[in-house]
Amino acid sequence: MATLTMQNVTKIFGRDVIAVKDFNLEVKEKEFLVLLGPSGCGKTTAMRMVAGLEEVTTGEIFIDDREVTELPPRKRNVSMIFQNYAVWPHMTVYDNIAFALKLKKLHKDEIDRRVKETAGMAKIEMLLERYPSQLSGGQQQRVAVARAIAVNPDIFLMDEPLSNLDAKLRVSMRTELKAIHDKAGSTTVFVTHDQSEAMSMADRIVIMKDGEVIQVGSPDDVYHRSGSIFVADFIGTPPTNFMDVKIQKESNGTHLVNTHLNLLLEPEMAKHLNGYDKNHIVLGIRPENIVLVGESDAALSASCLVSEPQGSHQVVAIQLDDNIVKVVAPPNPIIAPGTDVHLIFKQETLRFFDPDTTLAIND
Amino acid sequence: MNKNPIKLGKLVRRTIFYLFIVTLAVSIILPVFFLVSLSFLSTRESYSFPLPLLPSLKTEYSLTHSDRGYLLSVYDKFDKEYQTVLDTAELEKMSVYMKNQIGTPYSIPKIEERIAELENGGKDTIFFSVRKNLLLNYTTFFQITRDAVPALLRSLQIAGLTILISLSIGSMAGYAFARYVFAGRDVLKFSVLFVRMFPGVAIALHMAIILANMGFYDKPIGLALVYSVGSIALTVWITASVFMGIPESLEEAAQVFGATKWQTFLRVTFPLALPGLAAAAMYTFLGAWTETVSAILLTQFNPTFSVVVYQSLLGAVGNVNLTAAGGLVLAIPSLIFTFFIRKYIQQMWGGMTI
Ligand SMILES: Nc1ncnc2c1ncn2[C@@H]1O[C@H](COP(=O)(O)OP(=O)(O)OP(=O)(O)O)[C@@H](O)[C@H]1O
Ligand SMILES: [Mg+2]
């Protein structure tokens, strides 16, 4: 149980591939932290530097107060679940789990006790004598988990551990991994590019892009209080809808206006624009915060392009000029293409972004 | 009716497939069968025409009087008649002939018994049959060839040394090629193959001079070095692909879980590479074990077994059936080695294949 601190960590491959750029992060004790970002944004690289598998170009890494930047992997007391599990095919499940314990020269009985205990946690007690080639993908994954918890690590690193499992198993393994984390209580860094995985498991999410940290916050924060257009767009399916609007101050209050829209902001929301001196913003609104209403109440009317029924709800796509706005609506009645729909926005959920910096104006 | 064309097409395809397989099998099996059969033939059989497909198990003799002494005849299965093979009064000559040419050892006292039968029985001719000693060629081979047993041991020693040298150097190079990126890697990897582009004979003479300067001429280590030059190229390529086939994450996992670089190699990389290394060892063994041309040139008083087999074909003692027996003896260690390694590779780690 430890904290992990990364200070100004940068990783440059070769001469000019900047994989991680000035990375600052503090992971609290027992925290489940998720690194989330699109493919190639440097998540794996960041994690491998913590493990010691990749040299740090500049910056420092601390586990508790111990600087580990230059230490070889074996001296860091971290453990890792690899994306392809990396269980050793020439060892039985038992030997896989016992490997690290044997290297630590623990007593035989102690090794046996710990192997059985962790195998029990990962639910593979009955597979101990098998070789990995005799296991299913999900079972191999459990072996990797058991091997990683057996060593009682300070930091637990997981690089997309669920990405090779089928959709159903992935969801059930999420719950189990989280339960194991709670039980073992180890500080965990979990890498994924699957945002629903991140949302459902994380205490805090770190959103990365091009090697940089874009936003750090609870799942609630990054979803409802996205700090930039990138985050608002990256998190959520379907993602946030964006519209370019002009700010018009009139006698009855502040309006957001474009060719389709003339929205009178409630005073609460208008306040957020007070310090803002440009006259354009990007308006962001999540699909579930747009509500279908009768024609008389509408802030915006347009015709439906297509509707995708999802069982519990339907996603209605609406064409406004050249961008498409998606709305999450109740499942019934199904809205036919071409029908006129009338919408209002839940004002308190609106996000305002600066079109130049792409950062959020309200927070 | 409609189904017929489909069935016919299938039939044709199957027939062609089996014809192909059978041709392949026959072209492999037939020479081996021929060699095995030949190694059990007597000298007389092996120089007869047509050559018998299978060795006979016993020989029918007839014995009768002649002007000079006795006439010994042998029944020829092909011509279906007795053919005179010897006309002599010397019993020892008769016994030696029966053993060496017909493969049926028959002692002089026994011949005397038969002659007594002829003299006292009042018959013109007597008939008798003698069982053939099938292993005679093998024992003879070891008796008549100059130091066959030491040569066998020497060959084993050379093959072992070659495996040791070429596998230790080759696998280190292979590991480097597989894991590290360095300037000129690909050029170097290809240039390793250059040594295999020359026929061994072409450089054997120079090798002889170099080895003589080193004091290794006509010594097992000398031949092992020469063989290693060729087989290192092979082992580098085999082991490089073996190491490339081992995911780096397996090594990284070992390091994360507490292993030093050396422990990682010993406990993860090496055991994982073992089947591949065994295969490389097998090829190296086969190459070193059967090589003859360089061995002829680079040895003088200490030949390898393959040289001994080759020499048995030459000179006064040269009999093809003896050479065949020697050739089979040469093949046996290769077979055993290949069999065990194959079995070992197949049985590893719960039947996993890599
Ligand atoms: N060994 C390497 N040499 C050169 N460039 C590398 C190396 N490893 C990674 N990179 C580059 O660094 C960047 C970050 O890679 P990284 O593997 O960390 O991405 P990631 O966020 O884990 O992506 P994914 O979600 O696809 O796994 C990429 O642009 C990648 O091409
Ligand atoms: Mg990755």
Coordinates of C-alpha atoms and ligand atoms in Angstrom, one line a residue, chain A residues 13 17 19 38-45 160 193, ligand 1:
Chain A
F13 CA 11.8 7.3 -28.2
V17 CA 8.9 10.4 -30.9
A19 CA 5.5 9.3 -26.2
P38 CA -7.1 7.1 -27.5
S39 CA -4.7 4.5 -29.0
G40 CA -1.1 5.7 -29.1
C41 CA -1.5 8.4 -26.5
G42 CA 1.3 7.0 -24.3
K43 CA -0.7 5.1 -21.6
T44 CA 1.4 1.9 -21.9
T45 CA 4.6 3.9 -22.1
E160 CA -5.6 -3.3 -20.7
H193 CA -8.9 2.9 -24.0
Ligands
LIG1 N1 9.7 1.1 -28.5 C1 9.2 2.2 -29.2 N2 9.9 2.9 -30.1 C2 9.4 4.0 -30.7 N3 8.2 4.5 -30.5 C3 7.4 3.9 -29.6 C4 7.8 2.7 -28.9 N4 6.9 2.3 -28.0 C5 5.8 3.2 -28.2 N5 6.2 4.1 -29.2 C6 5.3 5.2 -29.6 O1 4.9 6.0 -28.5 C7 3.6 6.4 -28.6 C8 2.8 5.9 -27.4 O2 2.7 4.5 -27.4 P1 2.0 3.6 -26.3 O3 2.2 2.2 -26.5 O4 2.3 4.1 -24.9 O5 0.5 4.0 -26.6 P2 -0.9 3.5 -25.9 O6 -1.5 4.7 -25.3 O7 -0.6 2.4 -24.9 O8 -1.7 2.9 -27.1 P3 -2.7 1.7 -27.1 O9 -4.0 2.1 -26.5 O10 -2.9 1.5 -28.6 O11 -2.0 0.6 -26.4 C9 3.1 5.8 -29.9 O12 3.1 6.9 -30.8 C10 4.1 4.7 -30.2 O13 4.2 4.7 -31.6

